[in-house]
Amino acid sequence: MSLTSLAEKLAALTTQTTETEVRPRYEGNNINTWIGFKHVNYLVEEAVLAHFRAAELPSRTLFEDYGLGLELAELDTRILNAFHLDETATATVRPTGDGTALTFAVSLSKDGRNKDVTAKVRVVLRRERYVDPADAVPAELAPYAVERIATAEPVRDAELLPSADIGLTATHTTDPLLKELVGDSNAIAWRWRIAYPYCHNNERLQMSGYLRLMEEAKDRFVAHRGISIKTLLDERKWIPVVPHSKIRFLDEAMMEEELHIVFTVEDIFKDLTYTSRMDCYVIRDGKLVPTATGTIVHGYAVFSDRKDWALVPFDERVLAALRGE
């Protein structure tokens, strides 16, 4: 049944639970037939977008008719069971907001009974001024419309040093500010020019962009410590697994700004998992401004054939690398 008014659509969006079928993309298959955490998060994102479509408030309509950008501003996902190529799941989206925020609980189930993924998602509707500064937001949606996704206080004065290579190779070993940000912590850092394919709505880095950066951060970290993904694959058939990841926007990061990314190992739990934090900053008007923060939990699994794998504890070589010893 078609919803006839904005009030009805908003009521459906904020009160009704929806279900949709999702399937992981082929691109997310990097090792055997398993799907990485980034693409599992993409399934969560697709479920939320489908929820908006079911309420007849799809992202295209929000942007084109009302000047609102749909932004996933916070994402907290737990992967309870691995996803494989060609598997489908029922994604259930349940609104959890209190009337002032668009928050949702999302679960993915492959068998219709057990939860394979659970996630908490916060969405904001950002007023889009880039194309047309005029206010097109109707009164019904105005309580959920924001001028910015988030606004953070600068953490310190900072000077953006020129980068001849557009930030492609500047790291904590060569860049003075990155070296300061890392300090004595168990971390790596690098500069990266925010590229167009990571952005949306004409100007801003989007959630999927941060997920891609978090995946790259892990890859850079283990390579820096001598236990790169390929090294452990070739030597041991070990693969990284991610049971939990989360990212939260602190401010906006704009296309072609240089992001300063710090990846810090915070905790090693026994010899089974370790938790790392990713912090992202831009330098704006002579100030260092945080734009996002998030954590990711990693472990390792060994595969015995093309189908089966099992979790393995860290040995001394891996523990020493994770600790920076």
Steps between C-alpha positions, in 0.01 A plus 500: 500500500636837399557749779329825417658758727844586633373447853397144411835431335690636797286292736580189297869587501521550874260235632472207258740208472600394149663197346695472178721241334870588466791326333871590532683643201761298311760769573487412871642154429876536557597166656337172394124567504476700823367855507697767685366728774478801270252330269301364793463862608390582146216249548397688814509826306288351220245377754465853641464649152233240421318600821485860376374379162227294669381818673494675160782731610789364289834679503445636148168661593648645818781660301321611184168613648591612850869589485596240762797265488451163669812436708593201710669689782564214741536128442564227758500147357559157650559204267393180672534265203699534179340588169594319181457569131148450363337480843189704557367634827185659628583845632267627769501872581328616817473871584634583849483880498325710764347749259809720480746264328494248217652192660450138401579149615593280205540124494593261220388140505587236243261233628216721622550394862847585623671839481824499302561876524367766735554871458402836645470781246446874538387695194492877457331701227749767406376818334666520157606852398759416233266502199227729628523697827123543520325316783276226355450301821131450585380554856446126559868423435645815658547341848740248346687743272847623601736757354801274558541131572702592807722785619813431703718736697858527372749310712806720435666746264649334193668595175425312181841438349523485120497151360663458161341158455151614613538308824534159342812396690527739797500289820591534866860425404524804271229750599565708817134533600429130450810420704362716783156341477650153529748595773587201717174318431473166325385656174563591139374804309485636148361786293247442227333737255125437510421364156180551306399127494482499882255792509135571426254789477759702306740572782529271803676181606227244577475209741606241243813707443592471867439126486741475209757703692463280807566195285805671350621599846509136609686407180756777552548418868580131463724567199689760705548242776628226268191278506320618189181334385680319217788399727277310741288366214804359320678369810209375710168540315395742773232755420378797707146483637295787643227434758431867581548840337361848562546848356359835610509835318642788706498760222486513122795427273491651155613380160871570435577594859791303644399253765748422777429141607633341821454127566578395857497158662314556827467154649604140444258256660694193612631354173173500306399853392632853496314830485626794295373856481497713186499879545467734203578871486516787254689826532259787452571870562821413680330256736504121526135389484392140573254369241442137602598237750439129511623166625542159345561161663717251315592138545649236272362183346680224313339327203556135429332487159286715272200484737599459865687713750558517874613773739861484615680667793780749439852363532798695633598634159156649440466625859837673478399667173166615643675642807765673291785308660 
